[in-house]
Amino acid sequence: MVDAPRAPADPAGQQRSADAAEHRRRIGAELARLFGSDWMEIPAGPGVSNADRERATLGAMRAGARFIWNAALPRDPVGGRRGRIDLLVRANEGYLPVLVVRHKVTDPGTGARTSPLSDPQPTGSRSDPLRKVRAQPRDQLRLVHTRALLQACGQAAIGRATGGAIGLDADVVLWHDLEAPTWPGGRTAVAEYESRFGDRLAIADAAAAQAQPLAQPSRIMDCRSCPWWPVCEHALTEARDVSLVVRGEDATALRALGIRTVDELAALNPATPPPGVPPGLLLADAVVLAKAWLANLLVVRRVLEPDVPRADVEVDVDMESFGESGAYLWGAQLSGPGIDEPAGYRAFVTWDPLPTRDEARSFAEFWRWLSNVASRAHAAGHTFRAYCYNELAENRWLLGSADRFAGEPGVPGRREVQKFIDSDAWVDMFRIVSDTFLCAKGKGLKTIAPVAGFHWRDAEASGENSMRWYRDAVGLDGDPVRLDQRQRLLAYNEDDVRATQTLREWMSSPAIRDVPYIGDL
Ligand code: SF4
């Protein structure tokens, strides 16, 4: 597959990796300060090969270093493993692995085994009165993997398999007992790892030997950001695979019933489902989606007449955020008469690189403008509504901005924002689209708005690309600021709000009857 075409790297994933690397750097610096001469860091970067790092790590372990940061374990020639770990801690005549991760590793509760950062040893741990373990299966599997590498080079700590994790809050080390039967079916992390690793080796061995493949693609959520999607999409489309129209777990269950293709699914009679259909699967919808896919239809109407709440004065809203760093742009498109405010698009934006306090200023200006429009509409005897597409993101940053910038000039209180969110004036078009249509290729705005006749001016418009443009627009990588990318982002945001407007106007018009009705398929 070396020469197979791959999708470009997912910028959201790249940003998460960069944030995680920064988090690790910060924790590493803090620990280095705490442990002084007991701290050893394995060099990395240009000019340092993996083999160099593996040799340095082995040397440090043989020398008995107390803490080894940024370790690269020697390859395991027998087991076929390789890997790195943030921290190795000397304990019980060997080493314990510790991960530094940028997600939560505990929840409020009791009973997690934790030790302070200043004493990152299981012997210094206690049953935490304020935290319970958040399982984080991937962390546990990574720890078992590192332990296997340590065993392979004779450097694993003696005793029960144990590994640590320093999470987002970075205030304690959580210790996982990797031999505790905490996994489904009473399995342990060690047993789960061995089973999964064995599977992966078998799949890789079969591929290397060009034998019958032991793994086949099946569309799941991860496909969206997977570089292999062009390969898998081609294979799935060729096979007319059932996962193209139902969720991953439903596809697995349907295959087990012998329903492997979209054609076989479309041929089912939902009134007489075969025994064993997964309980969560809405078979009638799945059959219609299969028929729509076969007929090359993007959408099918579930209802005769969509119910789209409209108003005299209408505002379409779209927010642009950058990872977890903040919401840098609130775009709004005003339509409707009589409030002495020009119709059209306006942007409330900060171009200071996030995170920045200037975000409070742009958010406050947006909120003030929106509240003013609503008040003036009501004062003039008009109805008012604001629309977005998938309120989860907007609501998160509306409430989050009220919390983060509480007390800043013009920033509304959380209660005021929540009242607006709960009101009839805030309409989520994504929910209405979900109630109105079955969509064979997803319900994203970029998929559904073109059905309503809307097209983005920028052929490369996408959420992923907007993250790249933002980096350039504020010079995030140390490069010069690119003003053209700011204009591009503004145009992209304007098109997003105009897309929502076009969509709801189309759904309220007679043209909606041209969309095939579910009962007619
Ligand atoms: S099936 Fe999806 S997640 Fe798996 S390799 Fe293919 S594209 Fe990636």
Short mmCIF file of C-alpha atoms and ligand atoms in Angstrom, two decimals:
data_model
loop_
_atom_site.label_atom_id
_atom_site.label_comp_id
_atom_site.label_asym_id
_atom_site.label_seq_id
_atom_site.Cartn_x
_atom_site.Cartn_y
_atom_site.Cartn_z
CA MET A 1 0.00 0.00 0.00
CA VAL A 2 3.05 2.25 0.01
CA ASP A 3 1.98 4.09 -3.14
CA ALA A 4 -1.75 4.15 -2.39
CA PRO A 5 -3.32 7.64 -2.39
CA ARG A 6 -4.03 8.92 1.09
CA ALA A 7 -6.17 11.74 2.44
CA PRO A 8 -4.24 14.78 3.71
CA ALA A 9 -3.55 14.89 7.43
CA ASP A 10 -6.53 15.96 9.51
CA PRO A 11 -5.72 19.50 10.77
CA ALA A 12 -7.88 19.09 13.86
CA GLY A 13 -5.85 15.99 14.72
CA GLN A 14 -2.61 17.86 13.98
CA GLN A 15 -3.69 20.61 16.33
CA ARG A 16 -4.55 18.10 19.06
CA SER A 17 -1.10 16.55 18.65
CA ALA A 18 0.57 19.97 18.87
CA ASP A 19 -1.44 20.82 22.00
CA ALA A 20 -0.55 17.46 23.55
CA ALA A 21 3.15 17.97 22.75
CA GLU A 22 3.04 21.39 24.40
CA HIS A 23 1.34 19.88 27.46
CA ARG A 24 4.06 17.21 27.66
CA ARG A 25 6.79 19.83 27.36
CA ARG A 26 5.26 21.83 30.19
CA ILE A 27 4.97 18.80 32.50
CA GLY A 28 8.47 17.63 31.58
CA ALA A 29 9.92 21.05 32.51
CA GLU A 30 8.03 21.00 35.82
CA LEU A 31 9.27 17.51 36.71
CA ALA A 32 12.83 18.31 35.65
CA ARG A 33 12.76 21.26 38.04
CA LEU A 34 11.49 19.01 40.84
CA PHE A 35 14.04 16.23 40.39
CA GLY A 36 17.19 18.09 39.43
CA SER A 37 20.15 15.71 39.13
CA ASP A 38 17.89 12.63 39.35
CA TRP A 39 16.32 13.65 36.04
CA MET A 40 17.65 12.40 32.73
CA GLU A 41 16.23 13.44 29.39
CA ILE A 42 16.80 11.41 26.24
CA PRO A 43 17.76 13.79 23.42
CA ALA A 44 15.44 14.05 20.43
CA GLY A 45 15.11 16.19 17.35
CA PRO A 46 16.88 16.58 14.02
CA GLY A 47 20.10 14.62 13.79
CA VAL A 48 19.14 12.17 16.55
CA SER A 49 18.05 8.83 15.10
CA ASN A 50 15.65 6.43 16.77
CA ALA A 51 18.51 3.98 17.17
CA ASP A 52 20.51 6.68 19.00
CA ARG A 53 17.58 7.33 21.31
CA GLU A 54 17.05 3.63 21.98
CA ARG A 55 20.73 3.22 22.85
CA ALA A 56 20.64 6.26 25.12
CA THR A 57 17.52 4.99 26.90
CA LEU A 58 19.05 1.55 27.45
CA GLY A 59 22.24 3.14 28.72
CA ALA A 60 20.29 5.33 31.17
CA MET A 61 18.36 2.33 32.47
CA ARG A 62 21.52 0.27 32.89
CA ALA A 63 23.09 3.18 34.76
CA GLY A 64 20.08 3.13 37.12
CA ALA A 65 18.80 6.67 36.37
CA ARG A 66 15.92 7.47 38.71
CA PHE A 67 13.73 9.25 36.15
CA ILE A 68 14.14 8.98 32.37
CA TRP A 69 12.16 11.45 30.29
CA ASN A 70 11.21 11.04 26.61
CA ALA A 71 12.39 7.43 26.52
CA ALA A 72 12.61 5.31 23.37
CA LEU A 73 12.63 1.65 24.33
CA PRO A 74 14.90 -0.76 22.47
CA ARG A 75 13.02 -2.65 19.80
CA ASP A 76 11.77 -6.07 20.75
CA PRO A 77 13.06 -8.31 17.95
CA VAL A 78 11.11 -11.35 19.14
CA GLY A 79 7.73 -9.78 19.89
CA GLY A 80 7.84 -7.27 17.00
CA ARG A 81 7.27 -4.27 19.27
CA ARG A 82 8.68 -0.77 19.32
CA GLY A 83 7.61 2.35 21.16
CA ARG A 84 8.35 5.40 23.24
CA ILE A 85 7.10 6.57 26.61
CA ASP A 86 7.08 9.97 28.27
CA LEU A 87 8.59 8.87 31.57
CA LEU A 88 10.28 5.83 33.09
CA VAL A 89 10.41 5.68 36.87
CA ARG A 90 12.92 3.45 38.66
CA ALA A 91 11.15 0.98 40.98
CA ASN A 92 11.55 -2.63 42.15
CA GLU A 93 14.82 -3.35 40.35
CA GLY A 94 13.51 -2.05 37.06
CA TYR A 95 11.28 0.62 35.56
CA LEU A 96 7.60 1.55 35.51
CA PRO A 97 6.09 3.43 32.55
CA VAL A 98 4.29 6.75 33.05
CA LEU A 99 2.28 8.53 30.33
CA VAL A 100 1.67 12.26 30.11
CA VAL A 101 -1.63 12.84 28.33
CA ARG A 102 -3.83 15.81 27.57
CA HIS A 103 -7.12 14.30 28.67
CA LYS A 104 -8.74 13.63 32.00
CA VAL A 105 -7.50 10.50 33.76
CA THR A 106 -9.74 10.76 36.82
CA ASP A 107 -13.27 11.89 37.68
CA PRO A 108 -14.65 13.27 40.93
CA GLY A 109 -15.16 10.35 43.32
CA THR A 110 -12.98 8.20 45.50
CA GLY A 111 -10.65 5.26 45.33
CA ALA A 112 -8.15 6.05 42.55
CA ARG A 113 -4.56 5.25 43.51
CA THR A 114 -2.67 8.49 43.12
CA SER A 115 0.62 9.94 44.22
CA PRO A 116 1.76 13.57 44.15
CA LEU A 117 3.85 14.77 41.21
CA SER A 118 6.70 15.30 43.66
CA ASP A 119 6.70 11.57 44.49
CA PRO A 120 5.78 9.70 41.29
CA GLN A 121 6.05 6.19 42.72
CA PRO A 122 3.33 3.63 43.49
CA THR A 123 4.91 3.32 46.93
CA GLY A 124 4.04 6.97 47.52
CA SER A 125 0.42 6.48 46.44
CA ARG A 126 -2.77 6.41 48.44
CA SER A 127 -6.43 5.74 47.86
CA ASP A 128 -7.55 9.20 46.71
CA PRO A 129 -10.50 10.64 48.66
CA LEU A 130 -11.40 13.02 45.81
CA ARG A 131 -10.83 11.07 42.61
CA LYS A 132 -11.95 7.87 40.94
CA VAL A 133 -10.29 6.27 37.93
CA ARG A 134 -11.43 7.23 34.45
CA ALA A 135 -10.69 3.98 32.64
CA GLN A 136 -9.07 5.41 29.46
CA PRO A 137 -8.52 2.00 27.78
CA ARG A 138 -6.01 3.38 25.26
CA ASP A 139 -3.78 4.67 28.06
CA GLN A 140 -3.84 1.29 29.73
CA LEU A 141 -2.99 -0.53 26.50
CA ARG A 142 -0.07 1.84 25.88
CA LEU A 143 1.22 1.16 29.39
CA VAL A 144 1.03 -2.60 28.92
CA HIS A 145 2.79 -2.21 25.57
CA THR A 146 5.63 -0.30 27.21
CA ARG A 147 5.85 -2.87 29.97
CA ALA A 148 6.23 -5.57 27.32
CA LEU A 149 9.09 -3.57 25.79
CA LEU A 150 10.69 -3.20 29.22
CA GLN A 151 10.36 -6.94 29.81
CA ALA A 152 11.95 -7.64 26.44
CA CYS A 153 15.09 -5.72 27.41
CA GLY A 154 15.11 -7.03 31.00
CA GLN A 155 14.27 -3.66 32.59
CA ALA A 156 10.67 -4.12 33.78
CA ALA A 157 9.98 -3.53 37.47
CA ILE A 158 9.43 -6.77 39.34
CA GLY A 159 5.92 -7.47 40.57
CA ARG A 160 2.40 -6.68 39.47
CA ALA A 161 1.98 -4.89 36.12
CA THR A 162 1.54 -1.21 36.98
CA GLY A 163 1.71 2.00 35.00
CA GLY A 164 1.09 5.66 35.69
CA ALA A 165 -0.69 8.49 33.90
CA ILE A 166 -0.40 12.24 34.38
CA GLY A 167 -3.50 13.81 32.85
CA LEU A 168 -4.83 17.18 31.78
CA ASP A 169 -4.97 18.60 35.29
CA ALA A 170 -1.42 17.35 35.94
CA ASP A 171 -1.77 17.55 39.70
CA VAL A 172 -1.21 13.86 40.53
CA VAL A 173 0.04 10.61 39.00
CA LEU A 174 -2.74 8.05 38.61
CA TRP A 175 -1.57 4.45 38.97
CA HIS A 176 -3.34 1.79 36.93
CA ASP A 177 -3.27 -1.81 38.16
CA LEU A 178 -2.95 -3.44 34.75
CA GLU A 179 -3.68 -6.91 36.14
CA ALA A 180 -6.99 -5.93 37.78
CA PRO A 181 -10.07 -7.51 36.16
CA THR A 182 -11.59 -4.13 35.33
CA TRP A 183 -12.28 -4.71 31.63
CA PRO A 184 -15.52 -6.07 30.19
CA GLY A 185 -15.98 -9.74 30.98
CA GLY A 186 -13.58 -9.51 33.92
CA ARG A 187 -10.54 -9.32 31.64
CA THR A 188 -7.40 -7.44 32.58
CA ALA A 189 -5.58 -4.76 30.56
CA VAL A 190 -2.71 -7.22 30.11
CA ALA A 191 -4.99 -9.94 28.70
CA GLU A 192 -6.80 -7.44 26.44
CA TYR A 193 -3.51 -6.12 25.12
CA GLU A 194 -2.14 -9.57 24.37
CA SER A 195 -5.28 -10.52 22.49
CA ARG A 196 -5.36 -7.29 20.44
CA PHE A 197 -1.64 -7.28 19.76
CA GLY A 198 -1.84 -10.90 18.62
CA ASP A 199 -4.63 -9.95 16.21
CA ARG A 200 -2.63 -7.08 14.79
CA LEU A 201 0.48 -9.17 14.29
CA ALA A 202 -1.57 -11.82 12.51
CA ILE A 203 -3.14 -9.17 10.23
CA ALA A 204 0.25 -7.62 9.46
CA ASP A 205 1.85 -11.02 8.88
CA ALA A 206 -0.92 -12.01 6.45
CA ALA A 207 -0.52 -8.70 4.60
CA ALA A 208 3.26 -9.02 4.46
CA ALA A 209 2.92 -12.55 3.07
CA GLN A 210 0.23 -11.35 0.62
CA ALA A 211 -2.03 -14.05 2.02
CA GLN A 212 -5.81 -13.79 2.32
CA PRO A 213 -6.36 -10.47 4.20
CA LEU A 214 -7.47 -10.91 7.79
CA ALA A 215 -8.94 -7.41 8.03
CA GLN A 216 -11.47 -5.69 5.77
CA PRO A 217 -12.58 -2.06 5.79
CA SER A 218 -15.90 -1.15 7.35
CA ARG A 219 -17.00 2.46 7.58
CA ILE A 220 -16.87 3.86 11.12
CA MET A 221 -16.65 7.32 12.67
CA ASP A 222 -12.83 7.27 12.58
CA CYS A 223 -12.90 6.99 8.77
CA ARG A 224 -13.65 10.72 8.58
CA SER A 225 -10.17 11.63 9.72
CA CYS A 226 -8.32 8.53 8.54
CA PRO A 227 -5.67 8.93 5.82
CA TRP A 228 -6.68 5.59 4.35
CA TRP A 229 -10.24 6.64 3.54
CA PRO A 230 -9.63 7.01 -0.24
CA VAL A 231 -8.48 3.37 -0.30
CA CYS A 232 -11.25 2.07 1.92
CA GLU A 233 -13.99 4.12 0.25
CA HIS A 234 -13.04 2.64 -3.09
CA ALA A 235 -13.08 -0.90 -1.69
CA LEU A 236 -16.38 -0.37 0.16
CA THR A 237 -18.07 1.16 -2.87
CA GLU A 238 -16.87 -1.67 -5.10
CA ALA A 239 -18.26 -4.18 -2.61
CA ARG A 240 -21.44 -2.09 -2.14
CA ASP A 241 -20.76 -2.65 1.53
CA VAL A 242 -23.63 -2.23 3.96
CA SER A 243 -21.51 0.00 6.24
CA LEU A 244 -21.88 2.76 3.63
CA VAL A 245 -25.40 3.43 4.87
CA VAL A 246 -25.56 2.28 8.51
CA ARG A 247 -23.41 2.83 11.60
CA GLY A 248 -20.32 0.69 12.11
CA GLU A 249 -21.71 -1.58 14.83
CA ASP A 250 -24.99 -2.03 12.94
CA ALA A 251 -23.04 -3.02 9.83
CA THR A 252 -21.20 -5.68 11.84
CA ALA A 253 -24.50 -7.04 13.20
CA LEU A 254 -26.13 -7.03 9.76
CA ARG A 255 -23.19 -8.87 8.21
CA ALA A 256 -23.54 -11.53 10.90
CA LEU A 257 -27.11 -11.99 9.64
CA GLY A 258 -25.83 -12.43 6.09
CA ILE A 259 -26.82 -8.89 5.01
CA ARG A 260 -23.52 -7.70 3.57
CA THR A 261 -24.45 -5.28 0.82
CA VAL A 262 -26.56 -2.16 0.43
CA ASP A 263 -28.61 -4.12 -2.12
CA GLU A 264 -29.42 -6.86 0.40
CA LEU A 265 -30.42 -4.26 2.97
CA ALA A 266 -32.62 -2.41 0.47
CA ALA A 267 -34.44 -5.66 -0.34
CA LEU A 268 -35.55 -6.22 3.28
CA ASN A 269 -39.14 -5.67 4.30
CA PRO A 270 -39.06 -3.63 7.54
CA ALA A 271 -42.48 -5.06 8.45
CA THR A 272 -40.99 -8.55 8.66
CA PRO A 273 -37.42 -8.05 9.90
CA PRO A 274 -35.13 -11.07 10.03
CA PRO A 275 -34.47 -12.32 13.57
CA GLY A 276 -31.36 -10.84 15.15
CA VAL A 277 -31.60 -7.30 13.76
CA PRO A 278 -29.73 -5.06 16.23
CA PRO A 279 -32.19 -3.45 18.64
CA GLY A 280 -30.78 0.06 18.13
CA LEU A 281 -31.15 -0.09 14.34
CA LEU A 282 -34.18 1.67 12.87
CA LEU A 283 -34.66 -0.85 10.11
CA ALA A 284 -37.23 1.18 8.19
CA ASP A 285 -34.84 4.15 8.00
CA ALA A 286 -31.92 1.90 7.13
CA VAL A 287 -33.85 0.31 4.27
CA VAL A 288 -34.82 3.75 2.90
CA LEU A 289 -31.21 4.93 3.16
CA ALA A 290 -30.12 1.83 1.26
CA LYS A 291 -32.71 2.55 -1.44
CA ALA A 292 -31.62 6.19 -1.58
CA TRP A 293 -27.98 5.12 -1.98
CA LEU A 294 -28.93 2.78 -4.82
CA ALA A 295 -30.91 5.56 -6.51
CA ASN A 296 -28.00 7.98 -5.96
CA LEU A 297 -30.22 10.27 -3.89
CA LEU A 298 -28.55 12.45 -1.27
CA VAL A 299 -31.72 13.10 0.71
CA VAL A 300 -35.16 11.63 1.14
CA ARG A 301 -38.02 13.49 2.80
CA ARG A 302 -39.40 11.89 5.96
CA VAL A 303 -42.32 14.30 6.23
CA LEU A 304 -44.77 15.82 3.78
CA GLU A 305 -44.21 19.39 5.03
CA PRO A 306 -41.13 20.38 7.06
CA ASP A 307 -41.73 22.44 10.16
CA VAL A 308 -39.26 25.34 10.01
CA PRO A 309 -40.03 28.11 12.51
CA ARG A 310 -39.70 31.48 10.77
CA ALA A 311 -39.81 35.09 11.99
CA ASP A 312 -40.06 38.64 10.63
CA VAL A 313 -36.50 39.47 11.62
CA GLU A 314 -34.06 36.59 11.19
CA VAL A 315 -30.37 36.20 11.95
CA ASP A 316 -28.20 33.30 10.83
CA VAL A 317 -25.22 32.73 13.12
CA ASP A 318 -22.02 30.76 12.68
CA MET A 319 -19.03 30.64 15.02
CA GLU A 320 -15.46 29.70 14.16
CA SER A 321 -13.27 28.24 16.88
CA PHE A 322 -9.72 26.95 16.91
CA GLY A 323 -9.43 23.67 18.80
CA GLU A 324 -9.86 24.26 22.50
CA SER A 325 -8.17 27.66 22.31
CA GLY A 326 -11.23 29.82 21.80
CA ALA A 327 -13.88 31.16 19.40
CA TYR A 328 -12.31 33.86 17.30
CA LEU A 329 -15.20 34.71 14.98
CA TRP A 330 -18.96 35.14 15.35
CA GLY A 331 -20.58 35.73 11.98
CA ALA A 332 -24.19 36.93 11.60
CA GLN A 333 -26.44 37.44 8.58
CA LEU A 334 -29.44 39.70 9.18
CA SER A 335 -32.57 39.48 7.06
CA GLY A 336 -36.00 41.03 7.47
CA PRO A 337 -37.47 44.47 7.57
CA GLY A 338 -37.97 47.48 9.71
CA ILE A 339 -35.42 47.72 12.50
CA ASP A 340 -33.21 50.40 11.01
CA GLU A 341 -30.26 48.06 10.67
CA PRO A 342 -28.74 47.14 7.32
CA ALA A 343 -29.47 43.60 6.20
CA GLY A 344 -26.56 41.34 5.34
CA TYR A 345 -23.46 39.88 6.89
CA ARG A 346 -21.25 41.19 9.67
CA ALA A 347 -18.36 39.56 11.53
CA PHE A 348 -17.32 39.98 15.15
CA VAL A 349 -13.75 38.83 15.19
CA THR A 350 -10.43 38.92 16.97
CA TRP A 351 -7.25 38.41 15.00
CA ASP A 352 -5.05 38.30 18.10
CA PRO A 353 -3.78 34.70 18.15
CA LEU A 354 -5.86 32.54 20.50
CA PRO A 355 -5.94 32.30 23.44
CA THR A 356 -6.41 36.04 23.88
CA ARG A 357 -8.37 38.33 26.13
CA ASP A 358 -9.41 40.23 23.02
CA GLU A 359 -11.80 37.34 22.39
CA ALA A 360 -13.91 38.79 25.24
CA ARG A 361 -14.20 42.05 23.29
CA SER A 362 -15.35 40.41 20.05
CA PHE A 363 -17.77 38.10 21.88
CA ALA A 364 -19.25 41.03 23.85
CA GLU A 365 -19.73 43.02 20.62
CA PHE A 366 -21.50 40.07 18.99
CA TRP A 367 -23.79 39.57 21.96
CA ARG A 368 -24.61 43.25 22.23
CA TRP A 369 -25.46 43.42 18.52
CA LEU A 370 -27.64 40.28 18.62
CA SER A 371 -29.49 41.42 21.75
CA ASN A 372 -30.06 44.86 20.20
CA VAL A 373 -31.49 43.39 17.02
CA ALA A 374 -33.85 41.18 19.06
CA SER A 375 -34.98 44.11 21.26
CA ARG A 376 -35.53 46.45 18.34
CA ALA A 377 -37.45 43.79 16.43
CA HIS A 378 -39.75 43.21 19.39
CA ALA A 379 -40.12 46.96 19.99
CA ALA A 380 -41.24 47.37 16.36
CA GLY A 381 -43.80 44.60 16.82
CA HIS A 382 -41.84 42.03 14.80
CA THR A 383 -41.02 38.46 15.68
CA PHE A 384 -37.33 37.53 15.94
CA ARG A 385 -35.39 34.29 15.56
CA ALA A 386 -31.73 33.36 15.24
CA TYR A 387 -30.56 30.20 13.48
CA CYS A 388 -27.46 28.06 13.57
CA TYR A 389 -26.46 24.68 12.18
CA ASN A 390 -25.78 22.20 14.98
CA GLU A 391 -26.12 24.19 18.16
CA LEU A 392 -23.73 21.99 20.16
CA ALA A 393 -20.71 23.98 19.00
CA GLU A 394 -22.33 27.42 19.22
CA ASN A 395 -23.88 26.70 22.63
CA ARG A 396 -20.62 25.41 23.96
CA TRP A 397 -18.80 28.61 23.06
CA LEU A 398 -21.71 30.90 24.00
CA LEU A 399 -21.76 29.46 27.51
CA GLY A 400 -18.01 28.93 27.64
CA SER A 401 -17.36 32.56 26.66
CA ALA A 402 -19.82 33.81 29.29
CA ASP A 403 -17.92 31.74 31.88
CA ARG A 404 -14.39 32.49 30.73
CA PHE A 405 -14.93 36.22 30.35
CA ALA A 406 -17.32 36.79 33.24
CA GLY A 407 -17.03 40.38 34.43
CA GLU A 408 -15.44 41.69 31.22
CA PRO A 409 -17.25 44.72 29.71
CA GLY A 410 -20.36 43.71 27.79
CA VAL A 411 -20.00 39.97 28.39
CA PRO A 412 -23.38 38.50 29.37
CA GLY A 413 -23.85 36.31 32.40
CA ARG A 414 -24.31 32.56 31.97
CA ARG A 415 -27.96 32.79 33.00
CA GLU A 416 -28.73 35.33 30.28
CA VAL A 417 -27.04 33.15 27.65
CA GLN A 418 -28.80 30.00 28.87
CA LYS A 419 -32.17 31.79 28.74
CA PHE A 420 -31.54 32.65 25.09
CA ILE A 421 -30.44 29.08 24.28
CA ASP A 422 -33.57 27.65 25.91
CA SER A 423 -35.88 30.10 24.14
CA ASP A 424 -37.85 29.58 20.93
CA ALA A 425 -35.77 32.35 19.38
CA TRP A 426 -32.72 30.08 19.01
CA VAL A 427 -33.30 27.50 16.29
CA ASP A 428 -31.00 24.62 15.41
CA MET A 429 -31.40 23.86 11.71
CA PHE A 430 -29.42 20.63 12.11
CA ARG A 431 -32.17 19.24 14.34
CA ILE A 432 -34.82 20.29 11.83
CA VAL A 433 -32.87 18.72 8.97
CA SER A 434 -32.60 15.50 11.02
CA ASP A 435 -36.37 15.50 11.58
CA THR A 436 -37.10 16.30 7.95
CA PHE A 437 -34.70 14.18 5.90
CA LEU A 438 -32.92 10.87 5.74
CA CYS A 439 -29.49 11.71 4.36
CA ALA A 440 -27.50 9.03 2.58
CA LYS A 441 -24.17 10.87 2.89
CA GLY A 442 -24.53 12.54 6.27
CA LYS A 443 -26.25 15.69 7.44
CA GLY A 444 -23.33 18.12 7.41
CA LEU A 445 -24.12 21.61 6.12
CA LYS A 446 -21.62 21.13 3.27
CA THR A 447 -23.62 18.08 2.16
CA ILE A 448 -27.15 19.32 2.64
CA ALA A 449 -26.97 23.01 1.59
CA PRO A 450 -25.99 22.16 -2.02
CA VAL A 451 -29.24 20.18 -2.27
CA ALA A 452 -30.97 23.51 -1.52
CA GLY A 453 -28.97 25.09 -4.33
CA PHE A 454 -26.27 26.77 -2.24
CA HIS A 455 -22.60 26.59 -3.19
CA TRP A 456 -19.57 27.92 -1.35
CA ARG A 457 -17.48 30.43 -3.27
CA ASP A 458 -14.29 28.78 -2.07
CA ALA A 459 -13.88 25.36 -3.64
CA GLU A 460 -11.71 24.30 -0.70
CA ALA A 461 -14.17 25.40 1.99
CA SER A 462 -14.22 22.94 4.88
CA GLY A 463 -13.91 22.97 8.64
CA GLU A 464 -10.51 21.28 8.38
CA ASN A 465 -9.13 23.78 5.90
CA SER A 466 -10.42 26.70 7.96
CA MET A 467 -8.09 25.51 10.75
CA ARG A 468 -5.13 25.72 8.36
CA TRP A 469 -6.21 29.14 7.13
CA TYR A 470 -6.52 30.35 10.71
CA ARG A 471 -2.93 29.35 11.46
CA ASP A 472 -1.78 31.48 8.53
CA ALA A 473 -4.24 34.30 9.28
CA VAL A 474 -2.70 34.96 12.68
CA GLY A 475 0.84 33.72 11.99
CA LEU A 476 0.53 30.92 14.51
CA ASP A 477 3.58 28.99 13.30
CA GLY A 478 5.85 32.01 13.51
CA ASP A 479 5.30 32.78 9.82
CA PRO A 480 4.22 36.27 8.66
CA VAL A 481 0.53 37.03 9.10
CA ARG A 482 -1.42 36.41 5.90
CA LEU A 483 -4.18 38.99 5.47
CA ASP A 484 -5.55 37.13 2.45
CA GLN A 485 -6.31 34.16 4.71
CA ARG A 486 -8.28 36.46 7.03
CA GLN A 487 -10.40 37.52 4.05
CA ARG A 488 -10.77 33.89 3.11
CA LEU A 489 -12.02 32.97 6.58
CA LEU A 490 -14.49 35.86 6.58
CA ALA A 491 -15.83 34.81 3.18
CA TYR A 492 -16.04 31.21 4.37
CA ASN A 493 -17.96 32.21 7.49
CA GLU A 494 -20.26 34.45 5.47
CA ASP A 495 -21.01 31.58 3.11
CA ASP A 496 -21.75 29.30 6.06
CA VAL A 497 -24.42 31.66 7.41
CA ARG A 498 -25.82 32.25 3.93
CA ALA A 499 -25.97 28.48 3.50
CA THR A 500 -28.13 28.16 6.62
CA GLN A 501 -30.35 30.97 5.38
CA THR A 502 -30.72 29.38 1.93
CA LEU A 503 -31.45 26.01 3.50
CA ARG A 504 -34.28 27.21 5.73
CA GLU A 505 -35.82 29.34 3.01
CA TRP A 506 -35.75 26.37 0.64
CA MET A 507 -37.24 24.07 3.27
CA SER A 508 -40.11 26.55 3.75
CA SER A 509 -40.79 26.83 0.01
CA PRO A 510 -42.83 24.65 -2.41
CA ALA A 511 -39.51 23.45 -3.93
CA ILE A 512 -39.16 21.09 -0.98
CA ARG A 513 -41.78 18.84 -2.60
CA ASP A 514 -39.27 18.00 -5.33
CA VAL A 515 -37.29 15.96 -2.76
CA PRO A 516 -38.42 12.32 -3.00
CA TYR A 517 -40.79 11.37 -0.19
CA ILE A 518 -40.03 8.31 1.92
CA GLY A 519 -43.43 6.80 1.14
CA ASP A 520 -42.71 6.93 -2.58
CA LEU A 521 -39.50 4.90 -2.49
S1 SF4 B 1 -11.94 1.42 7.54
FE1 SF4 B 1 -11.91 3.61 8.03
S2 SF4 B 1 -10.69 3.78 9.88
FE2 SF4 B 1 -10.26 1.75 9.01
S3 SF4 B 1 -8.45 2.07 7.71
FE3 SF4 B 1 -10.23 2.35 6.42
S4 SF4 B 1 -10.66 4.54 6.45
FE4 SF4 B 1 -9.30 4.09 8.16
#
